[in-house]
Amino acid sequence: MQGSFRTIELSDANFEFDGLRFLTVKTPNLKGRGDICVFVPKSEKPLKNLPIYSLLHGVYGSAWAWALKGGAHKSAHEMMQNGEIAPAIIAMPSDGLWGDGSAYFPHHNKDFAKWIVEDVPLAIQENIPEAGDKSKLCIGGLSMGGYGALSLGAKYSDKFSAISAHSAITKLEEMELFVEEPLSDYTENATQPNVVDIITDNKTTLPPLRFDCGKADQLINGNRDLHAQLTELRIPHEYTEFSGGHQWEYWQEHVRKTYLFFNASIAHK
């Protein structure tokens, strides 16, 4: 089946490991190819229309980062085995591989937002048998991926059942802490409002929202500000601070909270 994409490459089951599958599709939104790492749970009976939990990576990374630096698939597998969460597909797409990080919004004639919001779920629904057109979608991420999750989850609130972010960039200017490219490279042909503005613009349709940050993280003040702003605006959300900094040990531990939140949000729908 050709499906919606001109070209599709799906990893061979004979060589896959730990429930991970790898998918590459060509899309006009990226003017080329995009990669998706997918964790698919195993079951004795056929699974269909499983929810899809998208995890967006941070700067410097790609589709492999959440799995091979964060062990996100292993955490998910363990929680499913223990009955903490129901079976779900974990989708870990690349950000489109622009510069040190695309920030997940349209610029340079590439639509990094539509890649995540439209192409990634569609590619999985058309090529992974355990997914389908009734699969519910949730979106999460870390750092730049947290920025993407908060922005895209709010802007496209009709598509997502829940939003979760760890150690999130909350204003585009904070990208300057990490990337080589000047901020003007991002904003020359596009404007990107701060996360709080996007959430406020979509507050009446916002799905369940949570975010957290480490107390030693350089982004802690931005997260505290966002929490204070949302509280003042009476926009429902959960915000928690934990010990730790801007590092994989933190995300390895707290991604489990994202899974629990997604699972509960879908169960209540």
Short mmCIF file of C-alpha atoms in Angstrom, two decimals:
data_model
loop_
_atom_site.label_atom_id
_atom_site.label_comp_id
_atom_site.label_asym_id
_atom_site.label_seq_id
_atom_site.Cartn_x
_atom_site.Cartn_y
_atom_site.Cartn_z
CA MET A 1 0.00 0.00 0.00
CA GLN A 2 1.51 3.31 -1.10
CA GLY A 3 -0.56 5.50 1.20
CA SER A 4 -0.17 9.26 1.51
CA PHE A 5 3.61 9.51 1.08
CA ARG A 6 5.61 9.30 -2.12
CA THR A 7 8.29 7.12 -0.55
CA ILE A 8 8.26 4.99 2.61
CA GLU A 9 11.04 2.96 4.20
CA LEU A 10 10.12 0.74 7.16
CA SER A 11 12.68 -1.27 9.10
CA ASP A 12 12.76 -5.06 8.63
CA ALA A 13 11.21 -7.01 11.52
CA ASN A 14 14.12 -9.51 11.29
CA PHE A 15 16.55 -6.87 12.47
CA GLU A 16 14.44 -4.77 14.83
CA PHE A 17 15.06 -4.85 18.59
CA ASP A 18 13.30 -4.00 21.87
CA GLY A 19 10.01 -3.34 20.09
CA LEU A 20 11.52 -0.42 18.16
CA ARG A 21 10.67 0.16 14.51
CA PHE A 22 12.14 2.85 12.25
CA LEU A 23 10.21 4.70 9.57
CA THR A 24 11.36 7.23 6.97
CA VAL A 25 8.90 9.07 4.75
CA LYS A 26 9.22 11.83 2.19
CA THR A 27 6.92 14.79 2.82
CA PRO A 28 6.37 18.17 1.16
CA ASN A 29 6.30 19.72 4.64
CA LEU A 30 10.02 19.00 5.03
CA LYS A 31 10.87 19.29 1.33
CA GLY A 32 12.42 15.86 1.78
CA ARG A 33 12.55 12.95 4.22
CA GLY A 34 11.71 12.68 7.91
CA ASP A 35 12.56 9.93 10.39
CA ILE A 36 10.38 8.40 13.09
CA CYS A 37 11.44 5.89 15.73
CA VAL A 38 8.40 3.95 16.95
CA PHE A 39 7.96 1.66 19.94
CA VAL A 40 5.20 -0.88 19.31
CA PRO A 41 4.10 -3.09 22.24
CA LYS A 42 3.85 -6.84 21.69
CA SER A 43 0.71 -8.77 22.49
CA GLU A 44 -0.61 -12.30 22.07
CA LYS A 45 -3.85 -10.94 20.65
CA PRO A 46 -3.92 -8.38 17.81
CA LEU A 47 -3.83 -4.75 18.90
CA LYS A 48 -5.52 -2.06 16.82
CA ASN A 49 -6.07 1.68 17.07
CA LEU A 50 -3.61 2.00 19.94
CA PRO A 51 -3.10 5.56 21.20
CA ILE A 52 0.01 7.29 19.83
CA TYR A 53 2.16 9.17 22.32
CA SER A 54 4.55 11.49 20.46
CA LEU A 55 7.75 12.48 22.28
CA LEU A 56 9.67 15.41 20.81
CA HIS A 57 13.43 15.54 21.32
CA GLY A 58 15.58 18.53 22.21
CA VAL A 59 18.37 20.36 20.39
CA TYR A 60 21.19 18.39 18.74
CA GLY A 61 19.16 15.14 18.73
CA SER A 62 17.05 13.22 16.27
CA ALA A 63 14.52 10.39 16.09
CA TRP A 64 16.77 8.02 18.05
CA ALA A 65 17.41 10.30 21.06
CA TRP A 66 14.41 9.55 23.27
CA ALA A 67 14.93 5.79 22.90
CA LEU A 68 18.72 5.47 22.84
CA LYS A 69 19.56 8.22 25.33
CA GLY A 70 16.34 8.30 27.34
CA GLY A 71 15.28 4.65 27.30
CA ALA A 72 11.73 5.89 26.71
CA HIS A 73 10.68 2.60 25.12
CA LYS A 74 12.00 0.56 28.05
CA SER A 75 10.09 2.71 30.57
CA ALA A 76 6.93 2.37 28.49
CA HIS A 77 7.34 -1.41 28.12
CA GLU A 78 7.87 -1.87 31.85
CA MET A 79 4.83 0.25 32.74
CA MET A 80 2.65 -1.64 30.26
CA GLN A 81 3.87 -4.98 31.60
CA ASN A 82 3.13 -3.86 35.17
CA GLY A 83 -0.34 -2.70 34.24
CA GLU A 84 0.44 0.93 35.15
CA ILE A 85 -0.60 2.10 31.69
CA ALA A 86 -2.56 0.54 28.86
CA PRO A 87 -0.76 -0.43 25.64
CA ALA A 88 0.25 2.54 23.49
CA ILE A 89 2.58 3.34 20.62
CA ILE A 90 5.47 5.67 21.47
CA ALA A 91 6.34 7.85 18.47
CA MET A 92 9.73 9.57 18.54
CA PRO A 93 10.12 11.70 15.39
CA SER A 94 13.02 13.86 14.31
CA ASP A 95 12.42 17.62 14.47
CA GLY A 96 13.14 17.95 10.74
CA LEU A 97 16.91 18.27 11.29
CA TRP A 98 17.29 22.00 10.65
CA GLY A 99 20.37 23.60 12.25
CA ASP A 100 20.87 22.68 15.90
CA GLY A 101 17.09 22.38 16.23
CA SER A 102 14.03 23.42 14.23
CA ALA A 103 11.96 24.50 17.30
CA TYR A 104 9.01 22.73 15.67
CA PHE A 105 7.43 25.69 13.91
CA PRO A 106 7.42 26.74 10.22
CA HIS A 107 10.42 28.65 8.85
CA HIS A 108 12.78 28.50 5.86
CA ASN A 109 9.94 27.22 3.66
CA LYS A 110 9.64 24.05 5.71
CA ASP A 111 6.65 23.32 7.92
CA PHE A 112 8.16 21.58 10.93
CA ALA A 113 4.82 21.92 12.76
CA LYS A 114 2.76 20.07 10.16
CA TRP A 115 5.46 17.40 9.97
CA ILE A 116 4.83 16.62 13.64
CA VAL A 117 1.09 17.22 13.81
CA GLU A 118 0.01 15.71 10.49
CA ASP A 119 2.72 13.59 8.87
CA VAL A 120 3.97 11.66 11.90
CA PRO A 121 0.56 10.30 13.02
CA LEU A 122 -0.47 9.59 9.43
CA ALA A 123 2.75 7.71 8.64
CA ILE A 124 2.25 5.55 11.72
CA GLN A 125 -1.45 4.96 11.07
CA GLU A 126 -0.72 3.86 7.49
CA ASN A 127 2.33 1.71 8.18
CA ILE A 128 2.10 0.32 11.71
CA PRO A 129 -0.73 -2.27 11.93
CA GLU A 130 -1.33 -1.61 15.64
CA ALA A 131 -2.31 2.00 14.85
CA GLY A 132 -5.37 3.20 12.97
CA ASP A 133 -7.53 6.16 12.16
CA LYS A 134 -9.16 5.90 15.60
CA SER A 135 -5.83 6.12 17.45
CA LYS A 136 -5.92 8.95 19.99
CA LEU A 137 -2.94 11.31 20.00
CA CYS A 138 -0.97 12.85 22.86
CA ILE A 139 2.13 15.04 22.61
CA GLY A 140 5.09 15.52 24.94
CA GLY A 141 8.73 16.50 24.83
CA LEU A 142 11.86 17.75 26.56
CA SER A 143 13.58 21.15 26.35
CA MET A 144 13.06 22.33 22.74
CA GLY A 145 10.69 19.36 22.42
CA GLY A 146 8.82 20.65 25.46
CA TYR A 147 8.47 23.96 23.63
CA GLY A 148 7.14 22.06 20.63
CA ALA A 149 4.73 19.99 22.71
CA LEU A 150 3.28 23.00 24.53
CA SER A 151 3.03 25.08 21.35
CA LEU A 152 1.67 22.42 19.01
CA GLY A 153 -0.53 20.76 21.62
CA ALA A 154 -2.23 24.09 22.31
CA LYS A 155 -2.39 25.35 18.72
CA TYR A 156 -3.74 22.05 17.38
CA SER A 157 -5.79 21.25 20.47
CA ASP A 158 -8.44 19.45 18.42
CA LYS A 159 -5.90 16.76 17.52
CA PHE A 160 -4.44 15.95 20.95
CA SER A 161 -5.91 14.36 24.07
CA ALA A 162 -3.14 15.57 26.41
CA ILE A 163 0.06 17.65 26.56
CA SER A 164 3.14 17.08 28.72
CA ALA A 165 6.51 18.87 28.81
CA HIS A 166 9.76 18.37 30.72
CA SER A 167 12.32 21.17 31.20
CA ALA A 168 10.60 23.16 28.47
CA ILE A 169 11.83 26.19 26.60
CA THR A 170 8.90 28.58 27.08
CA LYS A 171 10.02 31.52 24.92
CA LEU A 172 11.76 31.25 21.56
CA GLU A 173 14.56 33.53 22.83
CA GLU A 174 15.66 30.72 25.16
CA MET A 175 16.80 28.76 22.09
CA GLU A 176 19.82 31.10 22.11
CA LEU A 177 21.07 29.29 25.21
CA PHE A 178 21.64 26.18 23.12
CA VAL A 179 21.89 26.75 19.38
CA GLU A 180 24.56 28.13 17.07
CA GLU A 181 22.07 29.77 14.70
CA PRO A 182 21.06 33.35 15.61
CA LEU A 183 17.46 33.96 16.65
CA SER A 184 16.96 36.03 13.50
CA ASP A 185 17.40 32.83 11.45
CA TYR A 186 14.20 31.52 13.02
CA THR A 187 12.19 34.71 12.83
CA GLU A 188 13.31 36.19 9.49
CA ASN A 189 10.36 34.72 7.59
CA ALA A 190 8.05 33.80 10.46
CA THR A 191 6.90 34.96 13.86
CA GLN A 192 6.42 32.58 16.75
CA PRO A 193 4.51 33.78 19.81
CA ASN A 194 5.55 32.72 23.30
CA VAL A 195 4.03 29.53 24.66
CA VAL A 196 1.76 31.43 27.06
CA ASP A 197 0.22 33.37 24.16
CA ILE A 198 -0.47 30.22 22.15
CA ILE A 199 -2.04 28.54 25.18
CA THR A 200 -4.11 31.63 25.97
CA ASP A 201 -5.38 31.88 22.39
CA ASN A 202 -6.60 28.27 22.62
CA LYS A 203 -7.62 28.10 26.28
CA THR A 204 -11.24 27.16 25.60
CA THR A 205 -10.25 24.00 23.70
CA LEU A 206 -7.06 23.10 25.58
CA PRO A 207 -6.63 19.40 26.40
CA PRO A 208 -5.26 18.33 29.83
CA LEU A 209 -1.86 19.96 30.32
CA ARG A 210 1.10 19.27 32.62
CA PHE A 211 4.74 20.33 32.74
CA ASP A 212 7.67 19.98 35.12
CA CYS A 213 11.22 21.25 35.53
CA GLY A 214 14.30 20.50 37.59
CA LYS A 215 15.16 23.00 40.32
CA ALA A 216 18.76 23.18 39.07
CA ASP A 217 17.71 23.64 35.43
CA GLN A 218 18.70 26.85 33.62
CA LEU A 219 15.12 27.00 32.30
CA ILE A 220 13.48 26.90 35.74
CA ASN A 221 12.60 30.61 35.81
CA GLY A 222 10.80 30.43 32.48
CA ASN A 223 8.80 27.44 33.69
CA ARG A 224 7.92 29.18 36.95
CA ASP A 225 6.82 32.25 34.99
CA LEU A 226 4.63 30.14 32.71
CA HIS A 227 3.04 28.45 35.72
CA ALA A 228 2.37 31.83 37.36
CA GLN A 229 0.90 33.26 34.14
CA LEU A 230 -1.39 30.28 33.58
CA THR A 231 -2.47 30.37 37.21
CA GLU A 232 -3.30 34.08 36.94
CA LEU A 233 -5.25 33.42 33.74
CA ARG A 234 -7.04 30.53 35.49
CA ILE A 235 -6.01 28.10 32.78
CA PRO A 236 -6.09 24.56 34.24
CA HIS A 237 -2.71 22.81 34.32
CA GLU A 238 -0.39 20.77 36.50
CA TYR A 239 3.10 22.05 37.28
CA THR A 240 5.72 20.29 39.42
CA GLU A 241 9.36 20.90 40.29
CA PHE A 242 11.79 18.12 41.06
CA SER A 243 15.45 17.91 41.97
CA GLY A 244 17.81 17.73 39.00
CA GLY A 245 19.06 19.74 36.05
CA HIS A 246 18.86 19.87 32.28
CA GLN A 247 20.08 16.32 31.71
CA TRP A 248 19.05 12.90 30.49
CA GLU A 249 18.96 11.40 33.99
CA TYR A 250 16.10 13.78 34.77
CA TRP A 251 14.15 12.96 31.61
CA GLN A 252 14.74 9.21 31.96
CA GLU A 253 13.06 9.36 35.35
CA HIS A 254 10.20 11.75 34.68
CA VAL A 255 9.00 10.54 31.27
CA ARG A 256 7.03 8.01 33.32
CA LYS A 257 4.88 10.89 34.59
CA THR A 258 4.10 11.79 31.00
CA TYR A 259 2.93 8.23 30.30
CA LEU A 260 0.75 8.15 33.42
CA PHE A 261 -0.77 11.53 32.51
CA PHE A 262 -1.48 10.50 28.93
CA ASN A 263 -2.97 7.20 30.04
CA ALA A 264 -5.26 8.88 32.58
CA SER A 265 -6.31 11.62 30.14
CA ILE A 266 -7.32 9.10 27.47
CA ALA A 267 -9.13 6.92 30.02
CA HIS A 268 -11.27 9.89 31.09
CA LYS A 269 -12.30 10.79 27.55
#
